[in-house]
Amino acid sequence: MEDVDPEHRVTPVNQATLVINPGVVPEHRVEFITPLWLAYASAFYFPQGKNEARLPPIYPLGETPEARQLFVATATPVLTRWKLDDQSPHLPRQVDILREGRVFVVEGELTSHRAPSWFREHESAYAYRTLTWTNLGDLRIPLSFEVTRENLVSGWQGDGGRSITAKAVFTGSLQTATLGASVSSFIPQIPEVTRVEENRLAVAPEKVRGITYLTKKGRILPLSEVRTLDAFQWAARQQGRPLHHTRLQVWYGIFVMVVALVPLATLLVRKTIPHAKKHQNH
């Protein structure tokens, strides 16, 4: 029988899609999300009074998509340098995520090697720059910005061979901006029927991501309930994660208890019947 995602047996009509990721940094799965977050929503992330620290990865290091995915799963802090604007809300002028002379590849598991000498000049794996600024009320925000990332694309070659590098440049510009959000209303209302993609268990002992379900009356399930979903078991199987199946354990425990009680019940009956007959003779 085909192993079908419980949430995809019937295509439901949902009003919205919500992706819940671990940590405070948006997961780098869609290229445009990270630059937008850096440009307009990252001021709180950078420690004040510093310009360098090891931080949760804004952009996961790794020379392949698989390596970057594992880098996210391990939540490895990376050396990050930045300069913030001196005007409120103190958004970054520039951000560099550094390799520290290492390249990350997958060799059964996430592995780092010393970068080949010719590649060490590419120290910044991910670089953000605000190009121009504009004012919005009392705030100064980016009007245009640019992101450059560079990776090896043909794997680990060492000093004996030069791999090809891939360099991607993304640019963005602000078209319109209004002051409309407040702290009390900033978090959007969750529609009653929302498709949720739960990824917080990716950094839990289960290491399972992409668990999908539909909300009822806009209620987001706590992780304790997510673990009981058929969608959780399905995602775990798809990702090859060994799990202790809670439901199976419960039924197995009940079965063992019943089997263990049968001999005890039989013994009690055998002891009770002769006693009853003896009592009748008196």
Short mmCIF file of C-alpha atoms in Angstrom, two decimals:
data_model
loop_
_atom_site.label_atom_id
_atom_site.label_comp_id
_atom_site.label_asym_id
_atom_site.label_seq_id
_atom_site.Cartn_x
_atom_site.Cartn_y
_atom_site.Cartn_z
CA MET A 1 0.00 0.00 0.00
CA GLU A 2 1.34 3.44 -0.91
CA ASP A 3 2.51 5.54 2.03
CA VAL A 4 0.42 8.71 1.62
CA ASP A 5 0.73 11.87 3.65
CA PRO A 6 -2.45 11.99 5.80
CA GLU A 7 -2.89 15.69 5.03
CA HIS A 8 -2.69 15.10 1.27
CA ARG A 9 -5.18 12.25 0.82
CA VAL A 10 -7.82 14.87 0.12
CA THR A 11 -6.82 18.35 -1.01
CA PRO A 12 -8.43 20.69 1.54
CA VAL A 13 -9.31 24.33 1.00
CA ASN A 14 -7.26 26.41 3.42
CA GLN A 15 -7.43 30.15 3.91
CA ALA A 16 -3.74 30.60 4.67
CA THR A 17 -0.45 28.77 5.09
CA LEU A 18 1.70 29.16 8.21
CA VAL A 19 5.28 27.89 8.46
CA ILE A 20 6.64 27.59 12.01
CA ASN A 21 10.42 27.35 12.24
CA PRO A 22 12.72 27.04 15.26
CA GLY A 23 14.80 30.00 16.39
CA VAL A 24 14.53 33.72 15.68
CA VAL A 25 16.03 33.71 12.18
CA PRO A 26 13.81 32.90 9.17
CA GLU A 27 14.82 29.62 7.61
CA HIS A 28 16.72 30.16 4.37
CA ARG A 29 14.56 28.12 2.02
CA VAL A 30 13.36 30.90 -0.26
CA GLU A 31 16.08 33.23 -1.47
CA PHE A 32 14.19 36.50 -1.04
CA ILE A 33 13.10 35.99 2.59
CA THR A 34 16.53 36.41 4.21
CA PRO A 35 17.43 39.67 2.40
CA LEU A 36 14.04 41.18 3.29
CA TRP A 37 14.43 40.13 6.91
CA LEU A 38 17.94 41.58 7.07
CA ALA A 39 16.85 44.84 5.47
CA TYR A 40 13.75 45.55 7.54
CA ALA A 41 13.35 43.24 10.55
CA SER A 42 16.76 42.21 11.91
CA ALA A 43 17.78 45.12 14.16
CA PHE A 44 16.88 43.22 17.35
CA TYR A 45 19.02 40.24 16.31
CA PHE A 46 22.43 41.92 16.49
CA PRO A 47 23.90 42.55 19.97
CA GLN A 48 24.22 46.27 20.67
CA GLY A 49 27.70 47.68 21.16
CA LYS A 50 29.35 44.90 19.14
CA ASN A 51 30.20 44.36 15.51
CA GLU A 52 31.27 40.71 15.59
CA ALA A 53 29.96 37.58 17.32
CA ARG A 54 29.05 33.95 16.78
CA LEU A 55 25.34 33.93 16.05
CA PRO A 56 22.72 31.45 14.87
CA PRO A 57 23.16 31.24 11.11
CA ILE A 58 21.32 33.83 9.05
CA TYR A 59 22.56 31.91 6.04
CA PRO A 60 23.64 28.30 6.59
CA LEU A 61 27.16 27.50 5.48
CA GLY A 62 27.58 24.58 3.12
CA GLU A 63 28.67 24.00 -0.45
CA THR A 64 25.58 21.98 -1.41
CA PRO A 65 21.87 22.24 -0.54
CA GLU A 66 22.22 19.05 1.53
CA ALA A 67 25.08 20.53 3.55
CA ARG A 68 23.13 23.73 4.18
CA GLN A 69 20.11 21.73 5.30
CA LEU A 70 22.20 19.80 7.83
CA PHE A 71 23.85 23.03 8.94
CA VAL A 72 20.40 24.39 9.82
CA ALA A 73 19.47 21.16 11.61
CA THR A 74 22.55 21.39 13.84
CA ALA A 75 21.94 25.12 14.53
CA THR A 76 25.69 25.74 14.44
CA PRO A 77 26.62 29.36 15.35
CA VAL A 78 28.70 31.13 12.72
CA LEU A 79 31.10 34.06 12.90
CA THR A 80 29.17 37.13 11.80
CA ARG A 81 30.32 40.73 11.36
CA TRP A 82 28.00 43.71 10.98
CA LYS A 83 27.61 47.47 11.08
CA LEU A 84 24.33 49.02 12.17
CA ASP A 85 22.90 52.35 11.11
CA ASP A 86 23.22 55.06 13.75
CA GLN A 87 19.60 56.19 13.35
CA SER A 88 16.49 54.40 14.62
CA PRO A 89 15.57 51.59 14.17
CA HIS A 90 19.31 50.83 13.72
CA LEU A 91 18.97 48.46 10.81
CA PRO A 92 22.16 46.91 9.40
CA ARG A 93 24.32 48.76 6.93
CA GLN A 94 26.29 45.61 6.17
CA VAL A 95 26.44 42.00 7.32
CA ASP A 96 29.03 39.33 6.50
CA ILE A 97 28.75 35.65 7.35
CA LEU A 98 32.26 34.23 7.42
CA ARG A 99 33.65 30.79 6.60
CA GLU A 100 36.76 31.10 8.77
CA GLY A 101 38.71 29.20 6.14
CA ARG A 102 36.39 26.18 6.19
CA VAL A 103 34.12 24.53 3.65
CA PHE A 104 31.19 22.36 4.73
CA VAL A 105 30.19 19.27 2.77
CA VAL A 106 28.21 16.09 3.37
CA GLU A 107 30.24 12.90 3.71
CA GLY A 108 27.66 10.70 5.37
CA GLU A 109 27.22 13.55 7.84
CA LEU A 110 28.03 17.25 7.88
CA THR A 111 31.81 17.61 7.68
CA SER A 112 34.09 20.64 7.45
CA HIS A 113 37.47 20.81 5.73
CA ARG A 114 40.08 23.50 5.54
CA ALA A 115 39.31 25.50 2.42
CA PRO A 116 41.74 25.12 -0.48
CA SER A 117 44.21 27.99 -0.64
CA TRP A 118 42.72 29.48 -3.82
CA PHE A 119 39.28 29.59 -2.17
CA ARG A 120 40.30 31.27 1.09
CA GLU A 121 39.95 34.71 -0.45
CA HIS A 122 36.20 34.02 -0.60
CA GLU A 123 35.89 34.45 3.16
CA SER A 124 32.40 35.91 3.11
CA ALA A 125 29.86 33.23 2.24
CA TYR A 126 26.96 35.68 2.46
CA ALA A 127 27.23 39.46 2.30
CA TYR A 128 24.42 41.99 2.77
CA ARG A 129 24.77 45.70 1.94
CA THR A 130 22.31 48.57 2.23
CA LEU A 131 22.88 50.70 -0.87
CA THR A 132 20.59 53.69 -0.26
CA TRP A 133 18.34 54.90 2.55
CA THR A 134 15.03 56.72 2.90
CA ASN A 135 13.03 58.19 5.77
CA LEU A 136 9.68 56.89 6.97
CA GLY A 137 8.46 59.23 9.68
CA ASP A 138 11.17 59.19 12.34
CA LEU A 139 12.66 55.98 10.99
CA ARG A 140 15.47 55.52 8.48
CA ILE A 141 15.05 52.38 6.42
CA PRO A 142 16.74 50.86 3.36
CA LEU A 143 15.58 52.13 0.00
CA SER A 144 17.73 49.61 -1.89
CA PHE A 145 19.97 46.74 -0.85
CA GLU A 146 22.10 43.94 -2.25
CA VAL A 147 23.02 40.41 -1.18
CA THR A 148 25.93 38.39 -2.56
CA ARG A 149 26.52 34.74 -1.80
CA GLU A 150 29.23 32.44 -3.10
CA ASN A 151 29.63 28.67 -2.89
CA LEU A 152 31.65 25.83 -4.30
CA VAL A 153 29.45 23.89 -6.68
CA SER A 154 31.45 20.80 -7.64
CA GLY A 155 32.21 19.55 -4.15
CA TRP A 156 35.38 19.24 -2.11
CA GLN A 157 38.48 19.17 -4.32
CA GLY A 158 41.27 20.25 -1.99
CA ASP A 159 44.34 22.12 -3.20
CA GLY A 160 44.87 19.56 -5.95
CA GLY A 161 41.99 20.80 -8.08
CA ARG A 162 40.01 23.96 -8.53
CA SER A 163 36.26 23.64 -8.14
CA ILE A 164 33.88 25.96 -9.89
CA THR A 165 32.31 28.62 -7.69
CA ALA A 166 28.78 29.95 -8.00
CA LYS A 167 28.19 33.58 -7.22
CA ALA A 168 24.66 34.91 -6.91
CA VAL A 169 23.71 38.56 -6.46
CA PHE A 170 20.25 39.65 -5.33
CA THR A 171 19.11 43.26 -5.32
CA GLY A 172 15.98 44.74 -3.81
CA SER A 173 14.33 48.14 -3.72
CA LEU A 174 11.51 49.60 -1.66
CA GLN A 175 8.48 50.65 -3.70
CA THR A 176 6.03 51.90 -1.07
CA ALA A 177 6.04 52.07 2.73
CA THR A 178 3.45 53.14 5.30
CA LEU A 179 3.36 53.29 9.08
CA GLY A 180 0.43 51.08 9.98
CA ALA A 181 1.50 48.35 12.39
CA SER A 182 1.49 48.56 16.16
CA VAL A 183 3.01 46.23 18.71
CA SER A 184 -0.42 45.01 19.83
CA SER A 185 -1.60 44.18 16.30
CA PHE A 186 1.67 43.21 14.64
CA ILE A 187 1.12 39.44 14.87
CA PRO A 188 -1.47 38.55 12.20
CA GLN A 189 -4.70 36.82 13.09
CA ILE A 190 -4.60 33.14 12.14
CA PRO A 191 -7.56 32.25 9.89
CA GLU A 192 -9.81 29.44 11.06
CA VAL A 193 -8.61 27.01 8.37
CA THR A 194 -4.85 27.41 8.08
CA ARG A 195 -2.41 24.88 6.71
CA VAL A 196 0.45 24.67 9.21
CA GLU A 197 3.91 23.38 8.40
CA GLU A 198 5.57 22.61 11.73
CA ASN A 199 9.39 22.52 11.72
CA ARG A 200 10.27 23.07 15.38
CA LEU A 201 10.77 19.34 15.93
CA ALA A 202 13.70 19.48 13.49
CA VAL A 203 15.88 20.64 16.40
CA ALA A 204 14.19 18.34 18.94
CA PRO A 205 15.41 14.78 19.62
CA GLU A 206 13.05 13.49 16.91
CA LYS A 207 14.71 15.65 14.20
CA VAL A 208 11.54 15.57 12.09
CA ARG A 209 10.48 18.53 9.97
CA GLY A 210 7.67 19.37 7.57
CA ILE A 211 4.76 18.08 9.68
CA THR A 212 1.59 19.49 8.12
CA TYR A 213 -1.93 19.77 9.50
CA LEU A 214 -5.01 22.00 9.25
CA THR A 215 -6.01 24.22 12.14
CA LYS A 216 -9.43 24.11 13.73
CA LYS A 217 -10.68 27.61 14.57
CA GLY A 218 -7.17 28.96 14.05
CA ARG A 219 -5.64 26.95 16.91
CA ILE A 220 -1.93 26.14 16.63
CA LEU A 221 -1.17 22.76 18.21
CA PRO A 222 1.44 22.51 20.96
CA LEU A 223 4.32 20.18 20.16
CA SER A 224 2.96 17.55 22.56
CA GLU A 225 -0.11 17.24 20.31
CA VAL A 226 1.89 17.47 17.08
CA ARG A 227 3.74 14.32 18.15
CA THR A 228 0.44 12.39 18.20
CA LEU A 229 -0.55 13.27 14.63
CA ASP A 230 -0.52 10.72 11.82
CA ALA A 231 1.25 13.43 9.81
CA PHE A 232 4.12 13.31 12.32
CA GLN A 233 4.52 9.55 11.89
CA TRP A 234 4.34 9.93 8.10
CA ALA A 235 6.98 12.69 8.02
CA ALA A 236 9.24 10.63 10.28
CA ARG A 237 9.01 7.61 7.97
CA GLN A 238 9.69 9.73 4.90
CA GLN A 239 12.79 11.21 6.54
CA GLY A 240 14.05 7.86 7.82
CA ARG A 241 13.81 8.86 11.47
CA PRO A 242 13.54 5.94 13.93
CA LEU A 243 10.70 6.69 16.30
CA HIS A 244 9.15 5.00 19.29
CA HIS A 245 5.59 4.81 18.09
CA THR A 246 3.61 5.91 21.10
CA ARG A 247 0.31 4.38 20.04
CA LEU A 248 1.93 1.04 19.24
CA GLN A 249 3.71 1.04 22.59
CA VAL A 250 0.45 1.72 24.43
CA TRP A 251 -1.39 -1.12 22.68
CA TYR A 252 1.58 -3.43 23.11
CA GLY A 253 1.63 -2.58 26.82
CA ILE A 254 -2.09 -3.35 27.14
CA PHE A 255 -1.63 -6.64 25.27
CA VAL A 256 1.25 -7.68 27.52
CA MET A 257 -0.78 -6.77 30.59
CA VAL A 258 -3.76 -8.82 29.41
CA VAL A 259 -1.58 -11.82 28.55
CA ALA A 260 0.10 -11.60 31.95
CA LEU A 261 -3.25 -11.43 33.75
CA VAL A 262 -4.67 -14.53 32.03
CA PRO A 263 -2.52 -17.06 33.98
CA LEU A 264 -3.21 -15.15 37.18
CA ALA A 265 -6.96 -15.18 36.55
CA THR A 266 -6.85 -18.91 35.73
CA LEU A 267 -4.93 -19.62 38.93
CA LEU A 268 -7.44 -17.65 41.00
CA VAL A 269 -10.36 -19.49 39.41
CA ARG A 270 -8.74 -22.86 40.11
CA LYS A 271 -8.17 -21.93 43.73
CA THR A 272 -11.63 -20.45 44.16
CA ILE A 273 -13.68 -23.30 42.71
CA PRO A 274 -12.45 -26.07 45.10
CA HIS A 275 -12.88 -23.67 47.99
CA ALA A 276 -16.46 -22.99 46.94
CA LYS A 277 -17.26 -26.70 46.66
CA LYS A 278 -15.77 -27.36 50.06
CA HIS A 279 -17.86 -24.56 51.50
CA GLN A 280 -21.03 -26.11 50.02
CA ASN A 281 -20.27 -29.49 51.64
CA HIS A 282 -20.36 -27.88 55.05
#
